[in-house]
mmCIF file of C-alpha atoms and ligand atoms in Angstrom:
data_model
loop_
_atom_site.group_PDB
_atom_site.id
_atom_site.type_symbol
_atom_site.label_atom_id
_atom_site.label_comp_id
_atom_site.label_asym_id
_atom_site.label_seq_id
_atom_site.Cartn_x
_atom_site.Cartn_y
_atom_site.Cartn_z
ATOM 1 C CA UNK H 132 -96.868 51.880 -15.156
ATOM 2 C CA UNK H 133 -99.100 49.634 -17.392
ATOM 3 C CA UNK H 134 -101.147 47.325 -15.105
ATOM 4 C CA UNK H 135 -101.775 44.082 -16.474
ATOM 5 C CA UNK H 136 -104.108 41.196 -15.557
ATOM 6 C CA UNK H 137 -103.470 37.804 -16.908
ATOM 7 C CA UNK H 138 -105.368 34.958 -17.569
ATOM 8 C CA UNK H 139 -104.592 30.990 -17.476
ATOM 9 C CA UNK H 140 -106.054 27.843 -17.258
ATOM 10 C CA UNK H 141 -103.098 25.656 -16.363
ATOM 11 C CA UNK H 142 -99.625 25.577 -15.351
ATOM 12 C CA UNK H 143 -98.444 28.952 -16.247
ATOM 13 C CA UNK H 144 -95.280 28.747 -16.922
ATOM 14 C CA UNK H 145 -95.575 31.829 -19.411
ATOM 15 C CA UNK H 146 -97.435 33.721 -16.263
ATOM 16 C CA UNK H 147 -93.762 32.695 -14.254
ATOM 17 C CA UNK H 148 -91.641 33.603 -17.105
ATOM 18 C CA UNK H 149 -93.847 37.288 -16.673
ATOM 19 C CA UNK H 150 -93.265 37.319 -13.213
ATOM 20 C CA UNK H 151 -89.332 36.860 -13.549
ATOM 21 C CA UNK H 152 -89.368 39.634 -16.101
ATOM 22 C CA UNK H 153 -91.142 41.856 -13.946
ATOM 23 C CA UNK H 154 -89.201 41.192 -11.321
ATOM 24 C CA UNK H 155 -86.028 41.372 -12.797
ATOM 25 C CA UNK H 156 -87.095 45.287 -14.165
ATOM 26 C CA UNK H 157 -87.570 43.521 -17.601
ATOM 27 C CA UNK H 158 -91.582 44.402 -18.455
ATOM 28 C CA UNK H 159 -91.385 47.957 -19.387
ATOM 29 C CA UNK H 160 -92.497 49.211 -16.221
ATOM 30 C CA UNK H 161 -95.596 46.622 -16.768
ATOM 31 C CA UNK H 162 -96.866 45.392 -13.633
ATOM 32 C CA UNK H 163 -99.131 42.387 -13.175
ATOM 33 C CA UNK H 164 -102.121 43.049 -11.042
ATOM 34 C CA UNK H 165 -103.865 40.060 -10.774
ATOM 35 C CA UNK H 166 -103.911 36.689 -12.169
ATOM 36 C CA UNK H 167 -107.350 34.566 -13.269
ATOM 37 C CA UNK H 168 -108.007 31.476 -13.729
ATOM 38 C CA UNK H 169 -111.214 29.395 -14.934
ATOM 39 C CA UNK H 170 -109.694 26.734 -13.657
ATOM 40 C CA UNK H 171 -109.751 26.159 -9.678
ATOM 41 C CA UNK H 172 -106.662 23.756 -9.560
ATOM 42 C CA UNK H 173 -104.489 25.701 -11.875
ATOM 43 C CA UNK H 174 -101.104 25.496 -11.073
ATOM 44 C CA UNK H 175 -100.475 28.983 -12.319
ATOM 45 C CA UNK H 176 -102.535 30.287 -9.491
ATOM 46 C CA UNK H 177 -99.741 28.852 -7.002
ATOM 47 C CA UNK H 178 -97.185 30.617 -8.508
ATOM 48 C CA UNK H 179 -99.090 34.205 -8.719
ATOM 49 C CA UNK H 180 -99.542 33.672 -4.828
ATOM 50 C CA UNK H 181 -96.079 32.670 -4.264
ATOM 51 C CA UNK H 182 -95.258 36.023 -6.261
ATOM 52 C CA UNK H 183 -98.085 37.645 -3.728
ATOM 53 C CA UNK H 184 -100.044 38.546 -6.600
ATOM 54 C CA UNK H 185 -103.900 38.582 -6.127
ATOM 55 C CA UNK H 186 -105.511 35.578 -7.562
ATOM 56 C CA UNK H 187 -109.132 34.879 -8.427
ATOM 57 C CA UNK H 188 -110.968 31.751 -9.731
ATOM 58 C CA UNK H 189 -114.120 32.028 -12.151
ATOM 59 C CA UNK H 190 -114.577 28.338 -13.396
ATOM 60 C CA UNK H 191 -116.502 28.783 -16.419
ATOM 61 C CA UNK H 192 -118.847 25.590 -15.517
ATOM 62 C CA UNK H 193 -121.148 27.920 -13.159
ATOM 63 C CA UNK H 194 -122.367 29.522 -16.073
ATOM 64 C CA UNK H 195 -125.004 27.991 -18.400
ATOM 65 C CA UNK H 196 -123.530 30.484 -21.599
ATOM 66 C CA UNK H 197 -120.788 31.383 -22.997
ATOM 67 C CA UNK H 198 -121.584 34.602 -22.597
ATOM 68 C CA UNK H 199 -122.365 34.521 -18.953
ATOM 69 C CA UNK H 200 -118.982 33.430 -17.892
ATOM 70 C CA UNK H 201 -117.755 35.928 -19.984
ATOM 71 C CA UNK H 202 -119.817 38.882 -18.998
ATOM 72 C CA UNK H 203 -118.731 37.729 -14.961
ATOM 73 C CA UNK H 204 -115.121 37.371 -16.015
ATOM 74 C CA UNK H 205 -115.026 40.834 -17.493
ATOM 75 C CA UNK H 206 -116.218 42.806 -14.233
ATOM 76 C CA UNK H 207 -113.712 40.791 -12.270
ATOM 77 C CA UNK H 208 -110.609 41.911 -14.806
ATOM 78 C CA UNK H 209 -112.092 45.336 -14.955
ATOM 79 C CA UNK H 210 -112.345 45.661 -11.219
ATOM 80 C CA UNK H 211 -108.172 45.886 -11.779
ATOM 81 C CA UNK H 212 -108.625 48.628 -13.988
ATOM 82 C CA UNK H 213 -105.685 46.937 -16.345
ATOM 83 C CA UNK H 214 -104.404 48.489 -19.687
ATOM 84 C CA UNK H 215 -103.457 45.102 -20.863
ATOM 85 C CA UNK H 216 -104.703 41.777 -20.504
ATOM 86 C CA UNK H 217 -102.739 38.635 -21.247
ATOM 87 C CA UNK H 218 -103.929 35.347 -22.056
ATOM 88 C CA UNK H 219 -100.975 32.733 -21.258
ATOM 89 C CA UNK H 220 -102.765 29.291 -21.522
ATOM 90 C CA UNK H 221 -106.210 30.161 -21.227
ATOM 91 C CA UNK H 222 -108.077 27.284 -22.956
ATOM 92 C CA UNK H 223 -111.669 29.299 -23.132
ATOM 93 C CA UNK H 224 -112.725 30.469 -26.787
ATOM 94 C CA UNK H 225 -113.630 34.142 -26.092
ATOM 95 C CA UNK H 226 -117.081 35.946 -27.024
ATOM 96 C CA UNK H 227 -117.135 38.676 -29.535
ATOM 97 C CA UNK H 228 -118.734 41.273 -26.905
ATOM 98 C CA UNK H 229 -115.527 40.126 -24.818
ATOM 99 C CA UNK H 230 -113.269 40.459 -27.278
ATOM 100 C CA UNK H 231 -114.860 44.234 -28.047
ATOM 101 C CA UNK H 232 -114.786 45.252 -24.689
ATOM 102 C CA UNK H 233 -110.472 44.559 -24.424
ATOM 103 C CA UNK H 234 -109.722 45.233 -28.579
ATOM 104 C CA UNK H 235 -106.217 46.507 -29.027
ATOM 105 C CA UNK H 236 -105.353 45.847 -25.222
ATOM 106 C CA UNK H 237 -105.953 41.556 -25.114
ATOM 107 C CA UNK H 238 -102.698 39.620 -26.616
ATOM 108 C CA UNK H 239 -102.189 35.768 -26.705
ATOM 109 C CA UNK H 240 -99.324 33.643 -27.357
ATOM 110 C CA UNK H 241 -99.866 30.658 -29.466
ATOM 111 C CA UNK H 242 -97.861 27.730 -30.048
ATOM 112 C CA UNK H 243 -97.369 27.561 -33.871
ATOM 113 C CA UNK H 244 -95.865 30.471 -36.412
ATOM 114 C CA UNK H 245 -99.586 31.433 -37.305
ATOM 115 C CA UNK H 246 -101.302 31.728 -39.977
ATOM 116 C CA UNK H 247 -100.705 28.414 -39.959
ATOM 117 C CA UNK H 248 -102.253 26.060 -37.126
ATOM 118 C CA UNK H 249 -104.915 28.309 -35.465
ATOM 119 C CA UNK H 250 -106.656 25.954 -32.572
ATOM 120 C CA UNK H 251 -105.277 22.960 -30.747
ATOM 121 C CA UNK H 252 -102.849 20.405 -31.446
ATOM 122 C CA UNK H 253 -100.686 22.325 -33.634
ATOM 123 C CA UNK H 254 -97.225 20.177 -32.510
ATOM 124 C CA UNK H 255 -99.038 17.477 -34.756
ATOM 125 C CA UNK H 256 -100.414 18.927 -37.111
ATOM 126 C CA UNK H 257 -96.795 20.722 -37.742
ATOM 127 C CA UNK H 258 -94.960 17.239 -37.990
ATOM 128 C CA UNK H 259 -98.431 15.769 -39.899
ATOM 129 C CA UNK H 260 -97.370 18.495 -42.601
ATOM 130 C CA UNK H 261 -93.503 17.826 -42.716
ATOM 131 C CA UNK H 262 -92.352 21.845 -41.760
ATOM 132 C CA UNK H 263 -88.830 22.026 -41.523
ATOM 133 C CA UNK H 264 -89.939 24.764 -38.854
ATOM 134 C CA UNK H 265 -91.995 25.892 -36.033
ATOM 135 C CA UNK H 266 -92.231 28.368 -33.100
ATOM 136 C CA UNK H 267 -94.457 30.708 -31.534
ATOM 137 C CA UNK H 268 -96.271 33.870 -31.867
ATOM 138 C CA UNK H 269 -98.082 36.711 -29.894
ATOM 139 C CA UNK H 270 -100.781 38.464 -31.317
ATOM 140 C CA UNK H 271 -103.509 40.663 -30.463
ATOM 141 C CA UNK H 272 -106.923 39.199 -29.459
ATOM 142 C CA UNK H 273 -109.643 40.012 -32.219
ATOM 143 C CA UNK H 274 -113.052 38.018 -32.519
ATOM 144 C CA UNK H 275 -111.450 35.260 -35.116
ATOM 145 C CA UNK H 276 -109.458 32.809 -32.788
ATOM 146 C CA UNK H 277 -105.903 33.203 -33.606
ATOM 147 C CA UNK H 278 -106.192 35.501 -36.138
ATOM 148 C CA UNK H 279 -105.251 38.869 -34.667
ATOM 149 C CA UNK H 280 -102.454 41.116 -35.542
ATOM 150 C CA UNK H 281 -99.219 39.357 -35.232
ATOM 151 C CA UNK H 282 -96.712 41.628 -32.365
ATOM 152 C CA UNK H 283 -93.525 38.592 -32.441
ATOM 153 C CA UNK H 284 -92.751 35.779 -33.530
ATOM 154 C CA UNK H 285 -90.125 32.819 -32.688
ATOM 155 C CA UNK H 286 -89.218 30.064 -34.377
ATOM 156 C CA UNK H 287 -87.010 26.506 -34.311
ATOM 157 C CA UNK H 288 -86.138 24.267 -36.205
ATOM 158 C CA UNK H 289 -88.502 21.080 -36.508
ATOM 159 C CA UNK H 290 -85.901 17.946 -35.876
ATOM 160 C CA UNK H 291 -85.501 14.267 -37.954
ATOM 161 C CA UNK H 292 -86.543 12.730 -34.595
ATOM 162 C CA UNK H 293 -89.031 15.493 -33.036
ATOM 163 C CA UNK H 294 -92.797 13.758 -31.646
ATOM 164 C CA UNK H 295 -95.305 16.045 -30.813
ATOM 165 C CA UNK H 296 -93.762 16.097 -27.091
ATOM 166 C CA UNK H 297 -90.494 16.995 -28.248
ATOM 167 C CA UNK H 298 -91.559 20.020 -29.654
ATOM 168 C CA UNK H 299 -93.787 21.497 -27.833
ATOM 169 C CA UNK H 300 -91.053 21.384 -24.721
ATOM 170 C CA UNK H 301 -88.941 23.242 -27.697
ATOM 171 C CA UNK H 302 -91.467 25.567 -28.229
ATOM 172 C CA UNK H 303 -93.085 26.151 -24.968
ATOM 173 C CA UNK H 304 -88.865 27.035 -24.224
ATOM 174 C CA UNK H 305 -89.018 29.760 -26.493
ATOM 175 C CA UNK H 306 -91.976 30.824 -25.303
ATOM 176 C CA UNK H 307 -90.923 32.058 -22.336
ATOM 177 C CA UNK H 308 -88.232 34.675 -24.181
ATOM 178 C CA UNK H 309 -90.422 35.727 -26.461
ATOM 179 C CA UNK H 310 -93.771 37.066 -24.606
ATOM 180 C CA UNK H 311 -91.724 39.028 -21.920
ATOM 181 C CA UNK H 312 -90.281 40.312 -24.919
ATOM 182 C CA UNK H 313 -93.746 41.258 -26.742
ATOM 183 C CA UNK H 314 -95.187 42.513 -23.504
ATOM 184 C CA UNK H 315 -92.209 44.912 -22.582
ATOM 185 C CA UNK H 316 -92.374 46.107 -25.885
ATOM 186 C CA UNK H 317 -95.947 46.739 -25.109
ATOM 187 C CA UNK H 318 -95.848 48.299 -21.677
ATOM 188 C CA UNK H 319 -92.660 50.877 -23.318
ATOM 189 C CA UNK H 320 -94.880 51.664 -25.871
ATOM 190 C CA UNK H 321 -97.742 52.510 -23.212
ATOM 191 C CA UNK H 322 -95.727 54.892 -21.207
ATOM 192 C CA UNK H 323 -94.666 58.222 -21.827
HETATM 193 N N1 NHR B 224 -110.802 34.107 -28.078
HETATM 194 C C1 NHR B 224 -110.921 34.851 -29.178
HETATM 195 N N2 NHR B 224 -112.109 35.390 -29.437
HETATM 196 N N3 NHR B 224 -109.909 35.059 -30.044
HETATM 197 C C2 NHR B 224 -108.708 34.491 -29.805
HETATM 198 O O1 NHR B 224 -107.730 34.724 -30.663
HETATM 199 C C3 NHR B 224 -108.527 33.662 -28.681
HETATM 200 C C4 NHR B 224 -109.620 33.502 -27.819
HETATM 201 C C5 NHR B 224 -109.522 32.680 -26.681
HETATM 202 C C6 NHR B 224 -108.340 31.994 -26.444
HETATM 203 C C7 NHR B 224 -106.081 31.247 -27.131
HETATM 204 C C8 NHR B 224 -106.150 30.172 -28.232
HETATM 205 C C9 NHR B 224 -104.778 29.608 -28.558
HETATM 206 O O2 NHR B 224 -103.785 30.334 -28.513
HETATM 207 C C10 NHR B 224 -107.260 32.126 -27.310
HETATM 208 C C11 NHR B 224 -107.342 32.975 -28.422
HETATM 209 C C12 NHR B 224 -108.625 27.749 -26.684
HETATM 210 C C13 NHR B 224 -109.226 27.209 -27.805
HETATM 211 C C14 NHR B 224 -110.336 26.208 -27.678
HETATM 212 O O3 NHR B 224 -110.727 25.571 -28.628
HETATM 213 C C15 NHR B 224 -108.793 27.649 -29.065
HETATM 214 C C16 NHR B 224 -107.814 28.594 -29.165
HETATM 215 C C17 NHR B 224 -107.203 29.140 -28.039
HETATM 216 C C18 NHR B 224 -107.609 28.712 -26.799
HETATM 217 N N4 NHR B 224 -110.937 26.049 -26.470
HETATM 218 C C19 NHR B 224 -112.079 25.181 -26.169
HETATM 219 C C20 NHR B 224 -113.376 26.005 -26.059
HETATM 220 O O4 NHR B 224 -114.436 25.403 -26.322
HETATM 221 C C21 NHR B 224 -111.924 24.466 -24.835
HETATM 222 C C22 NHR B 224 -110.707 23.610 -24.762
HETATM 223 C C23 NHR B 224 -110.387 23.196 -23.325
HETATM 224 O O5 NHR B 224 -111.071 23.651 -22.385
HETATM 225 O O6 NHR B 224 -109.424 22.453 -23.153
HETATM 226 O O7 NHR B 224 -113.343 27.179 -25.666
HETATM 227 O O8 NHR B 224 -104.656 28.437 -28.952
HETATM 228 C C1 GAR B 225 -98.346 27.449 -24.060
HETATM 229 O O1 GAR B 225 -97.589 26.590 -24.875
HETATM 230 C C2 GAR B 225 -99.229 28.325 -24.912
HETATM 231 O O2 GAR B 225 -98.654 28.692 -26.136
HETATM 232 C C3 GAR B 225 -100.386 27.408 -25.120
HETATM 233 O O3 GAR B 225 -100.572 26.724 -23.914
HETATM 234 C C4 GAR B 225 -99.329 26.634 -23.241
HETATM 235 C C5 GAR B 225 -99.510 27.181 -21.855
HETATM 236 O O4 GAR B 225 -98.405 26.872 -21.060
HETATM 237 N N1 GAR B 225 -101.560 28.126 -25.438
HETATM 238 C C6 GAR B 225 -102.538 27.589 -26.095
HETATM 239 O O5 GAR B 225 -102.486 26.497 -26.622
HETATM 240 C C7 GAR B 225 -103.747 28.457 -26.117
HETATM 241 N N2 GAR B 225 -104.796 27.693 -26.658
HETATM 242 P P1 GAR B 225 -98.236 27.509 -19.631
HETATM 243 O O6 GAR B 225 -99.546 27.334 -18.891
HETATM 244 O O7 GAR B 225 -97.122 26.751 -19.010
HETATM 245 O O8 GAR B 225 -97.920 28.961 -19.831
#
């Protein structure tokens, strides 16, 4: 059994798509033991209760540092003793001692085919640059923001008529195949 914790900030529709796998016997034998958020009013939160998952909020803004926050929020994830910790939607940039503490067991999925379009906004900035392509990729968590090892990627064809919105309901679609499938691959690798 690899027990995982994940982290969000918003609606968490990657955490549900988790939850389904999981459910289904889809994740490997992964098992999510708690979900996050730094964000009280997360919507993400509602569905890890509704999935009787233990929940905890740590909103970032009770913290004068960066590196406070981050210090609290790693007692609270190690308290679950996880092998893996997913980031679906969390919106906090993470803090190198974080980032040590979790290396080669913290994975992220971001919303472009990176290299390209590390950071926010990257719907735009695909369309901005004409691609004829997009998608998704998981990766492991390393210091540089979005620059970790790459596990999967996904990708779709950008349309004559895509906006920004367009695509990212495209891509945030995809999304939800492609980390269950990164994380299972994970969790089968974990165990024996
Ligand atoms: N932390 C590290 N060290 N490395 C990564 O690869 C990380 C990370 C933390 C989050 C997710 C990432 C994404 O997939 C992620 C990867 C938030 C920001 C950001 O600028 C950038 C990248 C990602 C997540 N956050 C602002 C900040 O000041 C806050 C924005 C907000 O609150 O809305 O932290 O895109
Ligand atoms: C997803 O599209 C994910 O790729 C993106 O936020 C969305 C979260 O959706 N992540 C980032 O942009 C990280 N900075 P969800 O809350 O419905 O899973």
């Amino acid at each position: 059994m690899t027990r995982i914790v994940v982290l969000i900030s918003g609606h968490g529709s990657n955490l549900q798509a988790l939850i389904d796998a999981q459910q289904r016997a889809e994740l490997g034998g992964g098992q999510i033991v708690a979900v996050i958020s730094n964000r009280a009013e997360a919507y993400g939160l509602e569905r890890a209760r509704n999935a009787n998952i233990p929940t905890e909020h740590l909103s970032h803004r009770d913290f004068a540092e960066r590196e406070d926050f981050d210090a609290a929020l790693m007692a609270r994830i190690d308290a679950y003793m996880p092998d893996l910790v997913v980031l679906a939607g969390f919106m906090r940039i993470l803090t190198p001692a974080f980032v040590r503490h979790f290396v080669g067991k913290m994975v992220n999925i971001h919303p472009s085919l990176l290299p390209k379009y590390p950071g926010l906004h990257t719907h735009a900035r695909a369309l901005e640059a004409g691609d004829t392509e997009h998608g998704a990729t998981v990766h492991f968590v390393t210091e540089n923001v979005d620059e970790g090892p790459i596990i999967l990627q996904s990708r779709i064809p950008v349309l004559a008529n895509d906006t920004a919105d367009t695509l990212q309901q495209r891509v945030h679609q995809i999304e939800h195949q492609l980390y269950p499938r990164a994380v299972r691959m994970i969790c089968e690798q974990n165990t024996p």
